[in-house]
Tab-separated table of C-alpha atoms in Angstrom:
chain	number	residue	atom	x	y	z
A	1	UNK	CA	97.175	155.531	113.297
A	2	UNK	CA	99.932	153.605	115.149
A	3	UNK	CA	103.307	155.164	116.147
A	4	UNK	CA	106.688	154.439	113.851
A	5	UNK	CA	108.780	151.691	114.967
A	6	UNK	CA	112.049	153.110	115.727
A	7	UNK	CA	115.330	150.606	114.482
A	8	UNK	CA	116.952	148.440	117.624
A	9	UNK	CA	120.167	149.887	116.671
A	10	UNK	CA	118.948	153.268	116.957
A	11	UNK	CA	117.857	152.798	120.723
A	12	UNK	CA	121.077	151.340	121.331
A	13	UNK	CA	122.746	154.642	119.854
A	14	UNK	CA	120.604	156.526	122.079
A	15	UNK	CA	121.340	154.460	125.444
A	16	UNK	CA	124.722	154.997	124.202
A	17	UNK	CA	124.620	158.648	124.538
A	18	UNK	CA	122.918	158.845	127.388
A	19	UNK	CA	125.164	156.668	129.465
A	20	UNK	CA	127.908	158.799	127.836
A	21	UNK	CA	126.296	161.611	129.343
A	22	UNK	CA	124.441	163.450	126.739
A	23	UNK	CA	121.585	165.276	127.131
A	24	UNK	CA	118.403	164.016	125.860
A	25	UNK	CA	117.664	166.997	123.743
A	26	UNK	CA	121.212	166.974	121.967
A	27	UNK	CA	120.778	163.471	122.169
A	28	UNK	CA	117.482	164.324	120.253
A	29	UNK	CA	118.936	166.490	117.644
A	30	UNK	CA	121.521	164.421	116.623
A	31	UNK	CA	120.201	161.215	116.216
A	32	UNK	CA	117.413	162.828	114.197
A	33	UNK	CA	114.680	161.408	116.653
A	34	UNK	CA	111.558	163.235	118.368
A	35	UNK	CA	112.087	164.049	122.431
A	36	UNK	CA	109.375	160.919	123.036
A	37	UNK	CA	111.355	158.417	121.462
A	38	UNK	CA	114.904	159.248	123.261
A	39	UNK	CA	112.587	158.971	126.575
A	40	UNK	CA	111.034	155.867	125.329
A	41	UNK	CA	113.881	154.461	124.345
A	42	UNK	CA	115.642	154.807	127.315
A	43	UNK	CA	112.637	153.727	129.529
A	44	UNK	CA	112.945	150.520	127.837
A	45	UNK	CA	116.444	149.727	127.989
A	46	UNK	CA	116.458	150.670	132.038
A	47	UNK	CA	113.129	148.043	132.539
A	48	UNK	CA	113.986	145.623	129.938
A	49	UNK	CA	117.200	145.203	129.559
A	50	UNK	CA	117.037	145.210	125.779
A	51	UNK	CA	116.715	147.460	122.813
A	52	UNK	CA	114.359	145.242	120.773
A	53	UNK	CA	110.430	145.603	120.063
A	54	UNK	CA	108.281	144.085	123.201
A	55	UNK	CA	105.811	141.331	122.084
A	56	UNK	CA	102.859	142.728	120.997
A	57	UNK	CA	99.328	140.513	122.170
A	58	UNK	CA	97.474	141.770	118.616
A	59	UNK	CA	93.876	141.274	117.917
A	60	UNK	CA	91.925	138.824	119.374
A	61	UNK	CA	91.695	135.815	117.731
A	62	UNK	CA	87.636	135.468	116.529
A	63	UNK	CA	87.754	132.015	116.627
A	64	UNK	CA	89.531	129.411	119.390
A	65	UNK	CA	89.441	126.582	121.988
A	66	UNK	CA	85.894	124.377	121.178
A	67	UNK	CA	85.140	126.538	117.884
A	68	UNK	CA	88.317	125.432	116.315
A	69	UNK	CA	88.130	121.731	117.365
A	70	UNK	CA	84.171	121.968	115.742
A	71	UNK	CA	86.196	124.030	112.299
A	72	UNK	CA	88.218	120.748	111.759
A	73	UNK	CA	84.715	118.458	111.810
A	74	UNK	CA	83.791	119.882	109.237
A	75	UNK	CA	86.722	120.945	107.337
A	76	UNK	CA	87.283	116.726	107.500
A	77	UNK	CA	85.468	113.544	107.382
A	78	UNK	CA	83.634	111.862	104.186
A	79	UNK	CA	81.517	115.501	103.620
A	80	UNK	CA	84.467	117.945	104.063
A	81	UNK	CA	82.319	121.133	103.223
A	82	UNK	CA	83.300	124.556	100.918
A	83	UNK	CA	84.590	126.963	103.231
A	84	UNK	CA	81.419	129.290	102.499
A	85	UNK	CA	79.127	126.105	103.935
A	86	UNK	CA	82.039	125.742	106.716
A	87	UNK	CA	81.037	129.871	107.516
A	88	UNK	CA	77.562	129.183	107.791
A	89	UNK	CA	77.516	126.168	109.936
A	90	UNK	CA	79.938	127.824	112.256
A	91	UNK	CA	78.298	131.060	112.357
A	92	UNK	CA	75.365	128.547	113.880
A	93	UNK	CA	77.450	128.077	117.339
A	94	UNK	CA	79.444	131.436	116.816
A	95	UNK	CA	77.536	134.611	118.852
A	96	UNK	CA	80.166	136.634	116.650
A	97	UNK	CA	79.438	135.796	112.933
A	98	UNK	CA	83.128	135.666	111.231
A	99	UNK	CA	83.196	136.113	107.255
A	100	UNK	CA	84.062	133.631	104.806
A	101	UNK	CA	87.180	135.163	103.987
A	102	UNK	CA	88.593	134.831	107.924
A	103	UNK	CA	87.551	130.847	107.982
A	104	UNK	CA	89.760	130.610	104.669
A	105	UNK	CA	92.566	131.902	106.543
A	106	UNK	CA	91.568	129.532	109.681
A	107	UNK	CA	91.614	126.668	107.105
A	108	UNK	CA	95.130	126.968	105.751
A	109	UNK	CA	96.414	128.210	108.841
A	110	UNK	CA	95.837	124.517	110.144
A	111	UNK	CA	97.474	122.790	106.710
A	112	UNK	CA	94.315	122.267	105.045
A	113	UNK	CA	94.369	122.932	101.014
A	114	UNK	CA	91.335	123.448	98.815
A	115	UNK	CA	92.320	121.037	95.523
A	116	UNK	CA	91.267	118.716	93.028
A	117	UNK	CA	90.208	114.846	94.415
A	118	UNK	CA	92.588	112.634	93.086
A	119	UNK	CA	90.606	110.026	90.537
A	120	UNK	CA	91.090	106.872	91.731
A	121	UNK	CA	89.575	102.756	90.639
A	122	UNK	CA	86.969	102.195	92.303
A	123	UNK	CA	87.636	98.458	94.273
A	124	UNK	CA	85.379	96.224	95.678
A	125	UNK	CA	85.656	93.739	98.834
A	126	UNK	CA	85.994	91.328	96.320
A	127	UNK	CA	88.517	93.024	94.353
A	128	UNK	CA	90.572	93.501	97.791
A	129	UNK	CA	90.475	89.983	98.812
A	130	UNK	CA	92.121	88.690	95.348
A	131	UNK	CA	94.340	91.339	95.706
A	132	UNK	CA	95.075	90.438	99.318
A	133	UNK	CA	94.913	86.607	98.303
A	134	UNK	CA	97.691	87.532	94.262
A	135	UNK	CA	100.144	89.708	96.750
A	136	UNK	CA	100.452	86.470	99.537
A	137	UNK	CA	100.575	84.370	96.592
A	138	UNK	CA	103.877	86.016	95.665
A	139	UNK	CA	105.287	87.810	98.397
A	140	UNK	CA	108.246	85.098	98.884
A	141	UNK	CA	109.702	86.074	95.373
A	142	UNK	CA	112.845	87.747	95.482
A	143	UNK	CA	114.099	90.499	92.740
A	144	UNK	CA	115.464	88.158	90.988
A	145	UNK	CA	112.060	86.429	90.214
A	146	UNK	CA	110.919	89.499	89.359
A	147	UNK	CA	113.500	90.494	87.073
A	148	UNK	CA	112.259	87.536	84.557
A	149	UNK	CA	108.858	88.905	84.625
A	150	UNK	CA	107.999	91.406	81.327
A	151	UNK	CA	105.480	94.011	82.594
A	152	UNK	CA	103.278	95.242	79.762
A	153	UNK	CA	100.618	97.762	79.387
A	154	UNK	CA	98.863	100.071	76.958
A	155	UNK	CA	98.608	104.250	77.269
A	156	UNK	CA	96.979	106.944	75.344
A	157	UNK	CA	98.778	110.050	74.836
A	158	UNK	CA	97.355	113.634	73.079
A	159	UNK	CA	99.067	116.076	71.457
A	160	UNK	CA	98.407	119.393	73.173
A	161	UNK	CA	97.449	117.272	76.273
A	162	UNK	CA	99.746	115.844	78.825
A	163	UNK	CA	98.734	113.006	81.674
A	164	UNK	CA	100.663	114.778	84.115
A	165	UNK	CA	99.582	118.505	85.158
A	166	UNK	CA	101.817	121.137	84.045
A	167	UNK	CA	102.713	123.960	86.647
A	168	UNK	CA	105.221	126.927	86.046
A	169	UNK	CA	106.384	129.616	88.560
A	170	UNK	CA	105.084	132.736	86.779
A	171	UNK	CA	104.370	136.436	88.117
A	172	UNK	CA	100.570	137.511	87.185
A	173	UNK	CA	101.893	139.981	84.408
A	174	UNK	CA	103.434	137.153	82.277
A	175	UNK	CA	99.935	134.917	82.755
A	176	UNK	CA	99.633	135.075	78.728
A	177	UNK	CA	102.930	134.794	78.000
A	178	UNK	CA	103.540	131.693	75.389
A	179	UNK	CA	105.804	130.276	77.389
A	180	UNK	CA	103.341	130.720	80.076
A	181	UNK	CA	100.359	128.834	78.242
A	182	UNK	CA	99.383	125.212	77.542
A	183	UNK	CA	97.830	125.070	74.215
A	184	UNK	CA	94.772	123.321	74.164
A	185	UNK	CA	92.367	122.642	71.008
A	186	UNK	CA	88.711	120.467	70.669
A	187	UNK	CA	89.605	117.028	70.570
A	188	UNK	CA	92.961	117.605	72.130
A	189	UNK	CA	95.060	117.179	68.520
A	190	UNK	CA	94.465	113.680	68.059
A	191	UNK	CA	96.223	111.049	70.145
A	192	UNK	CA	98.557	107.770	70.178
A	193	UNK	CA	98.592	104.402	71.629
A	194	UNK	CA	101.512	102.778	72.825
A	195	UNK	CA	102.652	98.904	73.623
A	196	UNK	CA	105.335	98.173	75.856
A	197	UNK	CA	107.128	96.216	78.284
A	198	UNK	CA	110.009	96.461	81.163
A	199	UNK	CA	111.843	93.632	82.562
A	200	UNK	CA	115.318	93.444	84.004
A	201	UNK	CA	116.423	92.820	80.731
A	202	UNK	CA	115.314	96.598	80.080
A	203	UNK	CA	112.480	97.452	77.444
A	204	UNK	CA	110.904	95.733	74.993
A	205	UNK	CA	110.114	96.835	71.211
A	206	UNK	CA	107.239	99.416	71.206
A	207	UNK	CA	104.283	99.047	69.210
A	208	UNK	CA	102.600	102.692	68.651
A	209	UNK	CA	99.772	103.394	66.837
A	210	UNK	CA	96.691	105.354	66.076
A	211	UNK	CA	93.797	103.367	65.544
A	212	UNK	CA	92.179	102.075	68.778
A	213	UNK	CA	93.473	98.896	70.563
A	214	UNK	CA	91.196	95.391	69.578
A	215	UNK	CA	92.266	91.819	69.807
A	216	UNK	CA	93.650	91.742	66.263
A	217	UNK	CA	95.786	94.690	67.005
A	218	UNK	CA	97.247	93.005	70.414
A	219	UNK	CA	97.361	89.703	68.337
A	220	UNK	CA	99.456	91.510	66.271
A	221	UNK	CA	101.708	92.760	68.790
A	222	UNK	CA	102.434	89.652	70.451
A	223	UNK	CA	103.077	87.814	67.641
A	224	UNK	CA	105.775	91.016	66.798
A	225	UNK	CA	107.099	93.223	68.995
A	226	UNK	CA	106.368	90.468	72.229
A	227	UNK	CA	108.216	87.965	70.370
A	228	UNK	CA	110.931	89.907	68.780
A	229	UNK	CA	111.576	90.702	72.537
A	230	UNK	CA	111.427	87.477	73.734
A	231	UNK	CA	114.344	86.526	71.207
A	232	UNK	CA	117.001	89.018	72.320
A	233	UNK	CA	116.753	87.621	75.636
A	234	UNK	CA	119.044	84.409	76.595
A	235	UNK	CA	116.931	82.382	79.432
A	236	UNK	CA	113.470	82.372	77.157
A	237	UNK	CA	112.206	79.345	78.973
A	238	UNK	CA	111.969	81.289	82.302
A	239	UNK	CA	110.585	84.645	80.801
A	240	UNK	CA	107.204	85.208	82.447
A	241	UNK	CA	104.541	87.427	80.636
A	242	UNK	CA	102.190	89.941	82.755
A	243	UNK	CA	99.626	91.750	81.616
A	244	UNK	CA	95.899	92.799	82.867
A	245	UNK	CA	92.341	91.789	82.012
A	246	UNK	CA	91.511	94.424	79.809
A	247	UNK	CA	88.786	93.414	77.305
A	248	UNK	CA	91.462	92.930	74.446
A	249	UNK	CA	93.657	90.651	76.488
A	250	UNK	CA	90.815	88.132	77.577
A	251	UNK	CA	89.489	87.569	74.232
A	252	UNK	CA	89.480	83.818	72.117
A	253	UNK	CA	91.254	84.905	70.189
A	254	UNK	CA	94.020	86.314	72.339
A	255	UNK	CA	93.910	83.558	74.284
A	256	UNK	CA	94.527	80.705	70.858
A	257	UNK	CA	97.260	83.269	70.109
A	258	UNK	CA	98.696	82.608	73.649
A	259	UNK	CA	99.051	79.489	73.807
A	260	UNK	CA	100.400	78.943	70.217
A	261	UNK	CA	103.281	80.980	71.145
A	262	UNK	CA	103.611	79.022	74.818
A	263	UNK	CA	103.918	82.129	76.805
A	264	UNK	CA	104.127	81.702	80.456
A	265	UNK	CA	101.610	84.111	81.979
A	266	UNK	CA	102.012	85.723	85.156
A	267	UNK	CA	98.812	85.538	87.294
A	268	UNK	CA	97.639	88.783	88.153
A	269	UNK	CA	94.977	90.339	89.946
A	270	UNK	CA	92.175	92.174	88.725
A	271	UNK	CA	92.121	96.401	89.257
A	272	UNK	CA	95.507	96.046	90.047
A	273	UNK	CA	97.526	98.788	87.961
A	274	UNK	CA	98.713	100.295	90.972
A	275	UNK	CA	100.730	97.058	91.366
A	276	UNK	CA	102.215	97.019	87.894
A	277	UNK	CA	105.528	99.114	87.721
A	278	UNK	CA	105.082	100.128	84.217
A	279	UNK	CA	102.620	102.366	85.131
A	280	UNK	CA	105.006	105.079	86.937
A	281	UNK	CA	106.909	104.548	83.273
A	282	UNK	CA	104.053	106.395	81.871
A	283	UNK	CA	104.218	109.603	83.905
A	284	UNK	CA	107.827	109.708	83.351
A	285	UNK	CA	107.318	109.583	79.739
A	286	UNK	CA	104.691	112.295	79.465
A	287	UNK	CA	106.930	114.657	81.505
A	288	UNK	CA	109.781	113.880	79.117
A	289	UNK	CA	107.225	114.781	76.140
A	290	UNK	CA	106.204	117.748	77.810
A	291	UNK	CA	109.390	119.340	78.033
A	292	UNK	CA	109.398	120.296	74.480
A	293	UNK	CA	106.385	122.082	72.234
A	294	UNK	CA	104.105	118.890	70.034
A	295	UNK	CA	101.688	119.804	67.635
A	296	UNK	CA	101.154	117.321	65.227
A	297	UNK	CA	100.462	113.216	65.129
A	298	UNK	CA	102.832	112.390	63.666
A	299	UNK	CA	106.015	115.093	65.389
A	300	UNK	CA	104.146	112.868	68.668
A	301	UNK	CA	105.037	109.439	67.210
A	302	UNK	CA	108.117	110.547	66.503
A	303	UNK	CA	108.846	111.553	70.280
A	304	UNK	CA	107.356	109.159	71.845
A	305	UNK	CA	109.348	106.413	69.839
A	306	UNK	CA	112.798	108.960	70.738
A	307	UNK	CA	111.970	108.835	74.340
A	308	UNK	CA	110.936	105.267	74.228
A	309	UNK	CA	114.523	104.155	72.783
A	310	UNK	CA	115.989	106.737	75.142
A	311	UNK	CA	114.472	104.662	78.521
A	312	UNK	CA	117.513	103.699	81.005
A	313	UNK	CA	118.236	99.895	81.806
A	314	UNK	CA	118.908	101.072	85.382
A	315	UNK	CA	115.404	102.540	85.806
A	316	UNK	CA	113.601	99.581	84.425
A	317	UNK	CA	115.489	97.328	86.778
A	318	UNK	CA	114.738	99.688	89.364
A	319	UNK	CA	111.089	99.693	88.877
A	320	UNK	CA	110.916	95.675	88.085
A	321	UNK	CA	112.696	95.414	91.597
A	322	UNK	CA	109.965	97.577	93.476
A	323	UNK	CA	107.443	94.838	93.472
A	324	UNK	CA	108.490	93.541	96.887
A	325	UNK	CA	107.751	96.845	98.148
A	326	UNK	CA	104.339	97.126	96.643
A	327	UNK	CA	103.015	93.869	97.739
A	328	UNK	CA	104.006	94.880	101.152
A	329	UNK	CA	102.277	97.615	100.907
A	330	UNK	CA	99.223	96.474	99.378
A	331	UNK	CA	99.417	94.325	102.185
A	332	UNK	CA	99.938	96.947	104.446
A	333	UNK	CA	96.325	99.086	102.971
A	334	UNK	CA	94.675	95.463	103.233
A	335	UNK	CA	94.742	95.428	99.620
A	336	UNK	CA	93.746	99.174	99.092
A	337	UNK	CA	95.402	101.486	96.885
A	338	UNK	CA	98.527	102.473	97.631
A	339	UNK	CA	100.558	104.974	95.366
């Protein structure tokens, strides 16, 4: 069992002393300190210079130099191994075998976390080409192009689950606290869809609903809430209309519908929603919804029509202004994702 550290400032009490010429024993006795300490103390100060702890060397470290370079092969790389197939492999070139529990502390000691792989679309060479080929295309247009453009997009929301992941600062007592829990239930409550569109004339009108999206229910919407948005805005004749190649969209019917109403359609690129700025809407919707308790269809229309209305101007110019940064940067991943 090691010795007690002994406090800085006491030392300096007992150098104190002694250079006021106490004893060490009364020194001792006063101070409350054993005979070895005084001695030790004043060793120190007369080598050192200093009444502070020395630097100690500590254990050895069990793994270093080449085996650490050979830990971060295989912490990295398209296999990136558990850390109890990291042990073994490392044990291979090791002649001290190290547990599983010291290469976990190896592992975050050089920034590495063990987490969830982000899900992202799979894209072709094809699909990076086009998207290389769409963000040339347009990377001379200036904000104010883009400001005429109405971003659209469909998402699917639950109500006792949220797109986003929901963390809390908690200590392990309150782990079942309700204000601590994220209720969950088989078939996550039912869910809603919701239309909608930014521009830098703000949103558009909303279409939510419950049945699955088809071509007569998009029909439906552009013929409505697309063209009841199209009317409160001034300049119609330079609006530009975006959306994506979902199934729904590329349909005959869709299609007849489009061109009855003379929309202008943006040309976009397919597998692309990384490039579309309504999608960061989305996540700043659900953590709006999340802030307060849902648990019905119908208290989730309600909110997400509330927080819908509730959407800045500012932000949807903000967002509608980004695209010169995203092209660049698509350009920048050669047409890889991005965000």
């Amino acid at each position: 069992m090691g010795r007690k550290p002994i406090d800085p400032f006491a030392r300096a009490q007992i150098v104190a002393l002694h250079n006021a010429g106490f004893k060490q024993v009364d020194i001792s006795t006063h101070l409350g300190k054993s005979r070895c300490c005084v001695q030790n103390a004043i060793r120190k100060f007369k080598n050192h210079g200093h009444y502070n702890d020395m630097k100690r060397s500590g254990r050895p470290k069990k793994i270093s130099g080449s085996d650490i370079c050979y830990l971060k092969r295989l912490v990295r790389g398209d296999v990136r191994l558990s850390a109890s197939k990291v042990t073994s492999e490392l044990n291979i070139s090791l002649s001290n075998p190290v547990s599983v529990v010291s290469v976990r502390r190896y592992i975050k000691d050089l920034g590495y976390e063990y987490v969830v792989k982000l899900k992202q679309q799979w894209l072709s060479a094809k699909h990076r080409q086009r998207r290389i080929a769409w963000c040339k295309q347009y990377s001379s247009w200036t904000c104010d192009d883009w400001r005429k453009v109405i971003f659209s997009d469909e998402s699917t929301f639950y109500v006792l689950k949220r797109k986003n992941l929901c963390k809390i600062r908690r200590l392990d007592k309150e782990k079942l606290l309700p204000e601590c829990l994220e209720q969950t239930n088989t078939g996550d409550g039912g869910k809603v869809g919701i239309w909608g569109g930014i521009s830098g004339n703000g949103i558009t009108v909303a279409k939510i609903y419950t049945e699955n999206m088809n071509s007569n229910l998009y029909c439906d919407v552009l013929q409505h809430e697309l063209k009841q948005s199209i009317q409160k805005i001034r300049k119609k004749n330079k609006i530009i209309f975006q959306q994506d190649f979902a199934p729904w969209h590329t349909s005959k019917i869709v299609k007849q519908r489009i061109r009855q109403m003379k929309l202008n359609v943006l040309d976009w690129a397919s597998k692309s929603p990384d490039l579309n700025p309504i999608e960061m809407l989305w996540s700043i919707l659900d953590k709006k919804l999340a802030a307060k308790p849902i648990y019905s269809r119908t208290a989730l229309k309600e909110r997400l029509e509330e927080e819908w209305n509730n959407i800045d101007q500012d932000l949807c110019i903000k967002l509608v202004e980004s695209m010169p940064e995203r092209i660049q940067k698509c350009l920048a991943a050669k047409g890889g994702h991005f965000l």
